[in-house]
Tab-separated table of C-alpha atoms in Angstrom:
chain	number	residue	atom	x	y	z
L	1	UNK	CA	-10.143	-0.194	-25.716
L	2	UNK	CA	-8.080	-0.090	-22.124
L	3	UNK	CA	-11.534	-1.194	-20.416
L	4	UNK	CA	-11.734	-3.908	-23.291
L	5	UNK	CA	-8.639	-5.277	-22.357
L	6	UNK	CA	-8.569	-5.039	-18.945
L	7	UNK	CA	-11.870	-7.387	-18.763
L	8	UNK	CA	-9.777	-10.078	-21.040
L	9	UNK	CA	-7.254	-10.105	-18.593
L	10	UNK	CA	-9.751	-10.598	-15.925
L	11	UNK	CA	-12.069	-12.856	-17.599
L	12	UNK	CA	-8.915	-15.009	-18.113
L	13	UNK	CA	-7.919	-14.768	-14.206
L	14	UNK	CA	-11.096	-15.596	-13.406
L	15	UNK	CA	-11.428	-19.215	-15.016
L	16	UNK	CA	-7.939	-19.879	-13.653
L	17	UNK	CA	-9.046	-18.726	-10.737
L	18	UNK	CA	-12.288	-20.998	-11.118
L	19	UNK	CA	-9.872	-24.125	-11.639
L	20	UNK	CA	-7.637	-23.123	-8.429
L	21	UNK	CA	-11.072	-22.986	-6.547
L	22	UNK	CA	-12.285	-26.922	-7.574
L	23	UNK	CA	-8.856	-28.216	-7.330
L	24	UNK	CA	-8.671	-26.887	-3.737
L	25	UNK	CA	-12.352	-28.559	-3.052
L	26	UNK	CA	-11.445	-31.497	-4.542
L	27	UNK	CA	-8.599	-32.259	-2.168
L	28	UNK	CA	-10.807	-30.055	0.710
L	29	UNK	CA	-8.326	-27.524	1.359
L	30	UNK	CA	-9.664	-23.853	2.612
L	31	UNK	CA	-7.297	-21.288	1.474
L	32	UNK	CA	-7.615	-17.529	2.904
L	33	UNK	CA	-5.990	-14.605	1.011
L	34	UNK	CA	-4.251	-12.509	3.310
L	35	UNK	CA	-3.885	-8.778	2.469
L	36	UNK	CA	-3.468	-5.642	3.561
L	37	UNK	CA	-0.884	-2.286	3.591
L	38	UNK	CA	2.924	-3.033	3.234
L	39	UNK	CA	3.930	-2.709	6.944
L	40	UNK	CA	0.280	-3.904	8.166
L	41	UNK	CA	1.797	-6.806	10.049
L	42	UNK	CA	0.207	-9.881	7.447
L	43	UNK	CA	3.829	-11.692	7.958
L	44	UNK	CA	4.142	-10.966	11.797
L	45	UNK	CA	0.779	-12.164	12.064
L	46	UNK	CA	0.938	-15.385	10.157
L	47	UNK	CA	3.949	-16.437	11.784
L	48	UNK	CA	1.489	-16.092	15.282
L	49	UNK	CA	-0.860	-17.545	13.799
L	50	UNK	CA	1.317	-20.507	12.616
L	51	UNK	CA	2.875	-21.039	16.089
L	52	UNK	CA	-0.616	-21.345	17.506
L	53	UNK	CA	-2.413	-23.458	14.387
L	54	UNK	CA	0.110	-26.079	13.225
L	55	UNK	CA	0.278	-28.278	15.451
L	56	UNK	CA	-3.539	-28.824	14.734
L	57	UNK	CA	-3.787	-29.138	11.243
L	58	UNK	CA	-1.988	-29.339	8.074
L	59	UNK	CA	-0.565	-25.681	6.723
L	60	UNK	CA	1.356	-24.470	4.037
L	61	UNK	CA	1.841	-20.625	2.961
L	62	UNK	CA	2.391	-18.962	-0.642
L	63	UNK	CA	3.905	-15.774	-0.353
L	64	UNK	CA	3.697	-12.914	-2.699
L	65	UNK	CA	6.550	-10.039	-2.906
L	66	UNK	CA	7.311	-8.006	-5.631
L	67	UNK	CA	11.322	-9.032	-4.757
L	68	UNK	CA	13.094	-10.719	-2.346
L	69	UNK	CA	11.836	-14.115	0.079
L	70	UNK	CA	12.377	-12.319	3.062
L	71	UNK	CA	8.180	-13.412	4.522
L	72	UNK	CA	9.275	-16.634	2.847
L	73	UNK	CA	12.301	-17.487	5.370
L	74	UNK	CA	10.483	-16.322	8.173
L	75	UNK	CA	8.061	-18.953	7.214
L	76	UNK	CA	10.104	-21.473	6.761
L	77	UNK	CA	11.572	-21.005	10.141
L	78	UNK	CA	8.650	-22.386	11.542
L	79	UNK	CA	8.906	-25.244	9.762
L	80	UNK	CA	5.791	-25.112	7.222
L	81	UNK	CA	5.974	-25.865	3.900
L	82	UNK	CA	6.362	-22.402	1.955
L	83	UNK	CA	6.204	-21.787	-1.898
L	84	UNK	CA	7.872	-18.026	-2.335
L	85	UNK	CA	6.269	-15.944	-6.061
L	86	UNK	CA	7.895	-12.860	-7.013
L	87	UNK	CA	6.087	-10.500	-9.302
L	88	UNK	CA	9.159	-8.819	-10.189
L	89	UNK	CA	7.520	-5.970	-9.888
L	90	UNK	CA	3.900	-6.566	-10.018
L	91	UNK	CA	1.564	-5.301	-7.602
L	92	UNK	CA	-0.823	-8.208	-6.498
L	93	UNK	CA	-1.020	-12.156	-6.631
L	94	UNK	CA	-3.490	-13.292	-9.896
L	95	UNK	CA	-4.980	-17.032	-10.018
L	96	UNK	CA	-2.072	-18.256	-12.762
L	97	UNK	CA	0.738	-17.486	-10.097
L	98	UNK	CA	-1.314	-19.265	-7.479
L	99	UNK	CA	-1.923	-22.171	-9.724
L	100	UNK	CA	1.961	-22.176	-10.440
L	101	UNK	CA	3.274	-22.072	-6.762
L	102	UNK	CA	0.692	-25.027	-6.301
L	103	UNK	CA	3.245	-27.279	-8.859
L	104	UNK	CA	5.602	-26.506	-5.876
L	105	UNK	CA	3.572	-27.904	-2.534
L	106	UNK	CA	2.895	-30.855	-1.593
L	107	UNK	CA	-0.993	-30.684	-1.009
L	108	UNK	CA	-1.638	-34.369	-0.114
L	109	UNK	CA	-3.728	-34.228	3.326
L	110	UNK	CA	-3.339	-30.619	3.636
L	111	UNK	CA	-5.911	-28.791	5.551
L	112	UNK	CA	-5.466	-25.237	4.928
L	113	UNK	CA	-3.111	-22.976	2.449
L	114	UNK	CA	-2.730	-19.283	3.745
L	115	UNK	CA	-1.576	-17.243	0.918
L	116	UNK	CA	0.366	-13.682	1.751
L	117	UNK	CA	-0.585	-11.282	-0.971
L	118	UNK	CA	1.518	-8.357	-2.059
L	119	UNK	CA	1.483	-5.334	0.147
L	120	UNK	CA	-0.997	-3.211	-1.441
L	121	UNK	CA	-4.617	-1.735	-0.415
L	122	UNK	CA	-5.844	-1.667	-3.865
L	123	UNK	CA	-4.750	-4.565	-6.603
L	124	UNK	CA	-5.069	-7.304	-4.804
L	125	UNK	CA	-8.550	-7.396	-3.880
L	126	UNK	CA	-9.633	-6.928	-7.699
L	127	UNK	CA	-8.302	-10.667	-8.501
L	128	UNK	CA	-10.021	-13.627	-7.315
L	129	UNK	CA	-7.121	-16.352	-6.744
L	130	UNK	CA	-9.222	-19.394	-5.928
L	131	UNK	CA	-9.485	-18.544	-2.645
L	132	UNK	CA	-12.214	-19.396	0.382
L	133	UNK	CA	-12.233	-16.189	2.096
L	134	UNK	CA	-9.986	-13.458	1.911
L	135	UNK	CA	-8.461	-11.504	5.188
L	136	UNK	CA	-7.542	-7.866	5.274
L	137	UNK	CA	-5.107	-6.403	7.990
L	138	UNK	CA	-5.108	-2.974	8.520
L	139	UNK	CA	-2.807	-1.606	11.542
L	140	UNK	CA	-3.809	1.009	13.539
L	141	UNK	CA	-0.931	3.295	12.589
L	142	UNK	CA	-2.313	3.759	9.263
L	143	UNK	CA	-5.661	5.707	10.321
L	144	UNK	CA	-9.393	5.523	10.623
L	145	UNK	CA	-10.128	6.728	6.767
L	146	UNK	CA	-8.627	3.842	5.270
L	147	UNK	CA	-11.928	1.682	5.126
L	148	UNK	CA	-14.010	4.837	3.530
L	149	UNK	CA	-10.913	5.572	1.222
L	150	UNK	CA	-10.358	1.934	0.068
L	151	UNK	CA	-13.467	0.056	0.395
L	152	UNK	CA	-13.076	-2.926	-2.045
L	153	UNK	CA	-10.467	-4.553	-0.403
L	154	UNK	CA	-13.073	-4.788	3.156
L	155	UNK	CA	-15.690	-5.464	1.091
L	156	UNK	CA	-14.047	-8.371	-0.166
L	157	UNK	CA	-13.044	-9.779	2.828
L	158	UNK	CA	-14.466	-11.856	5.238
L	159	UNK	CA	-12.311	-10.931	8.273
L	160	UNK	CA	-11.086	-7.533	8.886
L	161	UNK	CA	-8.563	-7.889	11.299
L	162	UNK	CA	-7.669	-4.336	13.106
L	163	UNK	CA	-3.529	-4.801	13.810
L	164	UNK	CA	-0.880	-2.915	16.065
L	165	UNK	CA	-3.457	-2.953	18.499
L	166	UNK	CA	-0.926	-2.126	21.596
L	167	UNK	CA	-0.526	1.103	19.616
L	168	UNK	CA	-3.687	2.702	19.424
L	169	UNK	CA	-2.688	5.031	22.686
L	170	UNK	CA	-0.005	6.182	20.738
L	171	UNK	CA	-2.625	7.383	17.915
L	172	UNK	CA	-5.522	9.291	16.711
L	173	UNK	CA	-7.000	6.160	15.671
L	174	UNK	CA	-11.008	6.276	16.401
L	175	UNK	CA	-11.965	2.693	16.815
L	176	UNK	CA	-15.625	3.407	16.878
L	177	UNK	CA	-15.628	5.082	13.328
L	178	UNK	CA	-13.587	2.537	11.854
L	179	UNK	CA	-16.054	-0.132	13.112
L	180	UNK	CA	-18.546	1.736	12.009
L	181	UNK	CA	-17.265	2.414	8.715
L	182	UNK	CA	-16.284	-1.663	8.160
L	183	UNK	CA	-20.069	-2.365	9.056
L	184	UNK	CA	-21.116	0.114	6.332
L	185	UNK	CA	-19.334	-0.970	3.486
L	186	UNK	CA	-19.353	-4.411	4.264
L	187	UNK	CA	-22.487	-5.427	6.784
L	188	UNK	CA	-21.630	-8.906	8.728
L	189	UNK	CA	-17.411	-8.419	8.074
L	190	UNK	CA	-15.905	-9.895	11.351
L	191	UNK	CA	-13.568	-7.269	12.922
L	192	UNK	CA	-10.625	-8.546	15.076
L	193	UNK	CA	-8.360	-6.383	17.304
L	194	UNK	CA	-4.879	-8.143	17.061
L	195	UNK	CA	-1.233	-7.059	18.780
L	196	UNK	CA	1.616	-9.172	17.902
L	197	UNK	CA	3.332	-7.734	20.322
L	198	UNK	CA	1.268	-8.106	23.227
L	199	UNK	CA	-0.347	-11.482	21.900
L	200	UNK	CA	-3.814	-9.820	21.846
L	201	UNK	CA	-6.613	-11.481	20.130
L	202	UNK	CA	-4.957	-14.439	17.985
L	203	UNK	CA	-6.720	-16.897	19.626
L	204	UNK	CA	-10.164	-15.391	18.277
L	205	UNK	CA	-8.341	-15.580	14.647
L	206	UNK	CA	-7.103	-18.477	15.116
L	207	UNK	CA	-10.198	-20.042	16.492
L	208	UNK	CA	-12.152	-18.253	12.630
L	209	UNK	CA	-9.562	-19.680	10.663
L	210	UNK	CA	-9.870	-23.172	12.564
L	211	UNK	CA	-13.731	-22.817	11.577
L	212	UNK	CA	-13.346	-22.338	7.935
L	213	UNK	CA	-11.204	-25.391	8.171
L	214	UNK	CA	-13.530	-27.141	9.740
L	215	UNK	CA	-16.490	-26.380	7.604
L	216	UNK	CA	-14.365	-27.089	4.314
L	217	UNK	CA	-13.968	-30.763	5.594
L	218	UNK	CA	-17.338	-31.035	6.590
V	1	UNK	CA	0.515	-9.447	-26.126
V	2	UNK	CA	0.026	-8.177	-22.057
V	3	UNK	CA	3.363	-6.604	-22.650
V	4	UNK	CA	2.500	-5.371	-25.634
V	5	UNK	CA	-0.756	-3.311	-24.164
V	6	UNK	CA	0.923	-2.164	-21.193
V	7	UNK	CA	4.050	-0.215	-23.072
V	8	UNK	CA	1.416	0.993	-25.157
V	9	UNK	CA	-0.346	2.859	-22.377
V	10	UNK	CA	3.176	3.685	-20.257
V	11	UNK	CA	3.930	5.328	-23.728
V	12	UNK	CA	0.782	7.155	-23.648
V	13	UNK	CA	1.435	8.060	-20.257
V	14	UNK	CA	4.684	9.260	-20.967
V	15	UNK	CA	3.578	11.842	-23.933
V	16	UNK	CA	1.272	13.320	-21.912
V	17	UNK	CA	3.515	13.500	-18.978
V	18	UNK	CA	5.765	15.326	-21.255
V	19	UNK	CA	3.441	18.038	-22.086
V	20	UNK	CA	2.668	18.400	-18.612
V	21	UNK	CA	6.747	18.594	-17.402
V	22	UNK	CA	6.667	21.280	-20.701
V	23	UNK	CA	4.027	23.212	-19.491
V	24	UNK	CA	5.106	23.261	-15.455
V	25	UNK	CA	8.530	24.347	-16.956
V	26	UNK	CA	7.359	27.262	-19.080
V	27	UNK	CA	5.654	28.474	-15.723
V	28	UNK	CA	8.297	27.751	-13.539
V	29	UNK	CA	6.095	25.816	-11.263
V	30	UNK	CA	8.304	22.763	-8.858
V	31	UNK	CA	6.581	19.768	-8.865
V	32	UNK	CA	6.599	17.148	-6.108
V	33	UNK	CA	5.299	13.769	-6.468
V	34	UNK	CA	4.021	12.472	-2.994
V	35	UNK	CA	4.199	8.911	-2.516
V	36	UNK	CA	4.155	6.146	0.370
V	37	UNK	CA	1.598	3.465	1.631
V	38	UNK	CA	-1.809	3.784	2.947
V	39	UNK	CA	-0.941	5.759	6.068
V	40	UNK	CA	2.288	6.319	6.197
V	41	UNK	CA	1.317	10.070	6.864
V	42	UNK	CA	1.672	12.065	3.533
V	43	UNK	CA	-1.969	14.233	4.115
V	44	UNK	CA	-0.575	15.510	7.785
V	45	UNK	CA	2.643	15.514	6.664
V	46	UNK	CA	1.609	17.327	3.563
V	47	UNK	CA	-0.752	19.725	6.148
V	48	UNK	CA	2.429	20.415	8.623
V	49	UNK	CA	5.103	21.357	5.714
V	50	UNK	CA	2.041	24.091	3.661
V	51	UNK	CA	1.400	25.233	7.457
V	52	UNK	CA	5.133	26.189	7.447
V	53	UNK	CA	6.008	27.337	3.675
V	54	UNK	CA	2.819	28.694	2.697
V	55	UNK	CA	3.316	32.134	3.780
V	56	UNK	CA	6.550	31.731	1.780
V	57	UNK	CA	5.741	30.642	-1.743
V	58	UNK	CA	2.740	29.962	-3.643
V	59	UNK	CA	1.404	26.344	-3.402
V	60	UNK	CA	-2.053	24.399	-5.026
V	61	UNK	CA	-2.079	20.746	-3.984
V	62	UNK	CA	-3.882	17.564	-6.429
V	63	UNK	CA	-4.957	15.412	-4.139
V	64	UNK	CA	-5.319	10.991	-5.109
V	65	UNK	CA	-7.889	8.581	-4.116
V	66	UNK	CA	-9.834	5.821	-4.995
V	67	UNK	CA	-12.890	7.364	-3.323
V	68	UNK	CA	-13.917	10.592	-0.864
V	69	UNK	CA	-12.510	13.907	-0.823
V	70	UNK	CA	-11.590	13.329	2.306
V	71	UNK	CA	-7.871	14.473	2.133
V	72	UNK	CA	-8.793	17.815	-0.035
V	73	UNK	CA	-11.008	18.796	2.746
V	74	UNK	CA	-8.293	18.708	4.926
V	75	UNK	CA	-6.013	20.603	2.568
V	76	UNK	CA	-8.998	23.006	2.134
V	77	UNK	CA	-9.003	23.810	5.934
V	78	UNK	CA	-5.320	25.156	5.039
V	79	UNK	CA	-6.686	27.916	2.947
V	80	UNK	CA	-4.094	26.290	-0.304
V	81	UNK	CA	-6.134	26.037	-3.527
V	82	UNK	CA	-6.918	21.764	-3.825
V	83	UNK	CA	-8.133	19.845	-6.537
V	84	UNK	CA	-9.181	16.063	-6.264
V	85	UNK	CA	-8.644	13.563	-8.142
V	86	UNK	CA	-11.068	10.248	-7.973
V	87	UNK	CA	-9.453	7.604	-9.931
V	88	UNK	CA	-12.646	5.539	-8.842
V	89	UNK	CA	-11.098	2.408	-7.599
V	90	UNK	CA	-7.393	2.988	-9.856
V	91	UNK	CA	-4.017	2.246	-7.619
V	92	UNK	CA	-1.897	4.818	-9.144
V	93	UNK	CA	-2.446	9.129	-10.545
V	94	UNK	CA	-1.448	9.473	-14.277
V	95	UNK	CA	0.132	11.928	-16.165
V	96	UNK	CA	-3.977	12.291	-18.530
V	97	UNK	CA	-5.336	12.457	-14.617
V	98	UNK	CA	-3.097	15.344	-13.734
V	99	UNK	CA	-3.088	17.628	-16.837
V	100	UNK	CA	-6.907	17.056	-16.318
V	101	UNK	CA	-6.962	18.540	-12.564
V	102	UNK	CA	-4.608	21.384	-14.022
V	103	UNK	CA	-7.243	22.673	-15.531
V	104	UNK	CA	-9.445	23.125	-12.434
V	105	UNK	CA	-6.298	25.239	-10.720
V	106	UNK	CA	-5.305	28.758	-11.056
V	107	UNK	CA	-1.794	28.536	-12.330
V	108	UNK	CA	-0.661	31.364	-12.781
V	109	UNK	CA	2.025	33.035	-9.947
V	110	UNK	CA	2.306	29.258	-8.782
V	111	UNK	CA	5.761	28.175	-7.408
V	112	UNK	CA	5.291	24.640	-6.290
V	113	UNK	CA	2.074	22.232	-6.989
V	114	UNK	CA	2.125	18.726	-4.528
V	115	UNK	CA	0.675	16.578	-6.136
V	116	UNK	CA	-0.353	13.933	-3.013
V	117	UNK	CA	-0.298	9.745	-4.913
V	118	UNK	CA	-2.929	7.434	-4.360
V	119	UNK	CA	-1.662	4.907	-0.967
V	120	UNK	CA	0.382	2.908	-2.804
V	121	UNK	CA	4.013	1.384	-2.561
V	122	UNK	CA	4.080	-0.175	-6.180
V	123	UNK	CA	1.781	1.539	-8.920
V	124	UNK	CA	2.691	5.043	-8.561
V	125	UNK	CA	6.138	5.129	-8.832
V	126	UNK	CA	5.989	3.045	-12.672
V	127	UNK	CA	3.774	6.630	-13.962
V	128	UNK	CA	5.710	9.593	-14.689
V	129	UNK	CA	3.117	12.670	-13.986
V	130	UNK	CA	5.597	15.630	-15.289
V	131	UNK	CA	6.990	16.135	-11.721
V	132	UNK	CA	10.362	17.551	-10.821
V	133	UNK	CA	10.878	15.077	-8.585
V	134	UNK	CA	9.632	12.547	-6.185
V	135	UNK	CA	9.024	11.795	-2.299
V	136	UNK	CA	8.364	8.957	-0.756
V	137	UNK	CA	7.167	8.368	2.636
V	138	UNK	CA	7.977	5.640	4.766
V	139	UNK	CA	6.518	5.110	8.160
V	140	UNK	CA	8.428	3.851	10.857
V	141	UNK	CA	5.576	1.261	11.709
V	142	UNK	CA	5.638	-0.456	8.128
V	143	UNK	CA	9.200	-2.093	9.237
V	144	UNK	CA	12.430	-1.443	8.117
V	145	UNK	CA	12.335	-4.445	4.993
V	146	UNK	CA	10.322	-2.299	3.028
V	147	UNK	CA	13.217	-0.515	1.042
V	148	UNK	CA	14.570	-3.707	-0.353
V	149	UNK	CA	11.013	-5.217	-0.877
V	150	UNK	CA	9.498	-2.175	-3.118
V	151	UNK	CA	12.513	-0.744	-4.363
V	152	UNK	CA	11.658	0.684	-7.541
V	153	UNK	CA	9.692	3.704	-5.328
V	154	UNK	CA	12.791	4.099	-3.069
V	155	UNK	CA	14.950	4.240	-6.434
V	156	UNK	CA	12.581	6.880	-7.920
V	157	UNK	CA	12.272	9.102	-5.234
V	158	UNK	CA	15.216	12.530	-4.546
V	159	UNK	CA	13.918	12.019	-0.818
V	160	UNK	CA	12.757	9.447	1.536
V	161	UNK	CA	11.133	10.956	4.180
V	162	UNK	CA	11.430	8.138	7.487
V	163	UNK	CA	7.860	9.044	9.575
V	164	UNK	CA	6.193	8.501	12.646
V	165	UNK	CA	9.719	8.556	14.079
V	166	UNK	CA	8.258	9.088	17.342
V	167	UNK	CA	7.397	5.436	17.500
V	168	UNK	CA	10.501	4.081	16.623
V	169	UNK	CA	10.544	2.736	20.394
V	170	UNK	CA	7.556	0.908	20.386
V	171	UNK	CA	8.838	-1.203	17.099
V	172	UNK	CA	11.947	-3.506	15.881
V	173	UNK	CA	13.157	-0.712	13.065
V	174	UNK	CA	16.455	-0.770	12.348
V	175	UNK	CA	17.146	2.452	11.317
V	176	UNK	CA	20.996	1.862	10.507
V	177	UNK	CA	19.624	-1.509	8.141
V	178	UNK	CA	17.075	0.944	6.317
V	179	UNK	CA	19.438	3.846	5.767
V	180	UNK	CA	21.848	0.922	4.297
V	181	UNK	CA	19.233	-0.460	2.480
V	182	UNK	CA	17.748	3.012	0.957
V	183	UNK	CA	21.648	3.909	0.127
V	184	UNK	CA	22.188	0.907	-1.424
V	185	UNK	CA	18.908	0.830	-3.955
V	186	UNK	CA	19.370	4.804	-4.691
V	187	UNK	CA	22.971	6.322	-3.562
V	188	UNK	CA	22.835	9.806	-3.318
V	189	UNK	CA	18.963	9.544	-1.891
V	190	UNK	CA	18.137	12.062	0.473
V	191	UNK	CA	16.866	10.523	4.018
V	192	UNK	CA	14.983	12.236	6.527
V	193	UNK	CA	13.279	11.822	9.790
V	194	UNK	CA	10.442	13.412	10.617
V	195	UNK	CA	7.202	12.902	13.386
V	196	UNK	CA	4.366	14.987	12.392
V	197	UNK	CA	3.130	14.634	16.639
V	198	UNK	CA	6.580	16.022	17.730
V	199	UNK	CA	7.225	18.378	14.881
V	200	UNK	CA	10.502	16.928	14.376
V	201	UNK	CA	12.605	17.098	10.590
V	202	UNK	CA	10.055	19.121	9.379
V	203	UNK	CA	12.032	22.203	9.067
V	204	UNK	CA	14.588	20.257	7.369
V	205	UNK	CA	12.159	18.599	4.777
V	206	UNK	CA	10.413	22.319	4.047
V	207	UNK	CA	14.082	23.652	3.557
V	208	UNK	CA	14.948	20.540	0.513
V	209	UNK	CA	11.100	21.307	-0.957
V	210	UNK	CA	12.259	25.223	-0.666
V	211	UNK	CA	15.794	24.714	-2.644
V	212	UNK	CA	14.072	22.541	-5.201
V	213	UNK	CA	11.470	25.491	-6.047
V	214	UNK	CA	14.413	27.846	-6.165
V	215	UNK	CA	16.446	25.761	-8.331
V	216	UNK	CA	13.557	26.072	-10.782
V	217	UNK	CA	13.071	29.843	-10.826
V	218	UNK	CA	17.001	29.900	-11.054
């Protein structure tokens, strides 16, 4: 009876979900579904990537928090367009919500939406929003056996990008088993080593996301 | 009609959680809920506090994941009686899951059971289990905004246990914002700081888990 229900809900995300995805090709916007860990560094991240991509094509950014639009006036600051949903509560983004922040955004000759999911390892990557690709961030302070212990969320996603990479010294973090782990579960997954901090490796992201921007228009 | 389904199974949760809290308290077993995100450090945080009051009281540890048994091995290694718990891609444990694993442990004699939460800042803290109370770990690298963005977990939880303080250098944390926050959400809440790598709070967080199992045999 739970499993029966469960599938309704999905089956009904899904055809939203299905709408989202032809409304975005329609108007040939790529959208990537970030996720990853509360305190992974998706918002820190974003608002890199941001500085480094906006000048060169259209953005705008949903975010998803349970409370609070704290990741959505950090956004803002950088002057991009930025729809805030709160799940009161609820522990991922599902293709409805998406479809309602789009009421809210201007997506005339927008290139590319980046959508912040809830902090979460798990939910998130069970419900297809619409998306092109999805992104997971994992820092480094959260350990080696997170790809093993969670695999759907980096076997759903296209990038994986490896965050808080200034800290690894600091660690036990084994970068070899991790990559090997990624390659594993999800064979072909493009791993990134990113620091915020220390600017490390957001050209190389932003130069992927630039891509899948580039091969939505084309 | 969502609504509707979920109360339904919160309610079944809750019965059973019941009958769980009944049978802990007619064994005078503690219970501590372990929560936080994917690697905020509950396993070696969980492995440094039964290397220090194991000798002192009778533990058994219920370990949650999605996958791997990875985290009861390590328990294992600390000669404490484990039991794991798959929830096979579910974000949360559940008060069914736990009376399950009960009946894999050796209860009797048993003064405290840790009962280690799937990586999670949102699910686990909406599903009573039949604990005495709740912990939640935050690590320092997760940022300091967490509190106010996933409160209902910092509202739950007796004690907040503030990790990895050891690399509260390398990041922005505010620690005087978070205790504010944490206060704020749930006055009263007990908030510690710990590192696992320097061995520091840990004393003081064995001493709370100590009073709590004394308050139950009292």
């Amino acid at each position: 009876m739970k499993v029966e229900v469960i599938k309704n809900i999905l089956g009904e995300n899904d055809k939203i979900a299905g709408e989202n995805r032809n409304f975005f090709a329609g108007k040939k916007i790529c959208v990537m579904n970030l996720m990853g860990s509360p305190g992974s560094g998706k918002t820190t991240l974003l608002e890199k990537t941001l500085g480094k991509i906006s000048e060169k094509i259209k953005v705008a950014v949903i975010e998803g928090d349970l409370f609070t639009a704290k990741d959505a006036e950090r956004i803002e600051n950088h002057n991009v367009p930025v729809v805030q949903i709160n799940t009161s509560g609820g522990c991922h983004l599902d293709a409805p919500m998406v479809k309602k922040a789009l009421q809210n955004l201007d997506t005339e000759n927008l290139d590319l939406i980046i959508v912040e999911n809830v902090g979460n390892l798990v939910c998130p990557a069970e419900f297809d929003i619409g998306e092109n690709f999805k992104t997971v961030v994992l820092s480094i302070t959260e350990g080696d056996d997170k790809p093993l212990k969670y695999p759907l969320i980096f076997k759903e996603s296209e990038i994986a990008v490896l965050n808080k990479i200034d800290l690894l010294p600091f660690t036990n973090f084994d970068l070899t088993a991790a990559r090997e782990d990624l390659t594993t579960i999800h064979p072909g997954i493009k791993i990134l080593e990113t620091s915020c901090t220390k600017e490390t490796g957001l050209d190389e992201f932003c130069n992927l996301i630039l891509k899948k921007v580039s091969d939505v228009k084309s």
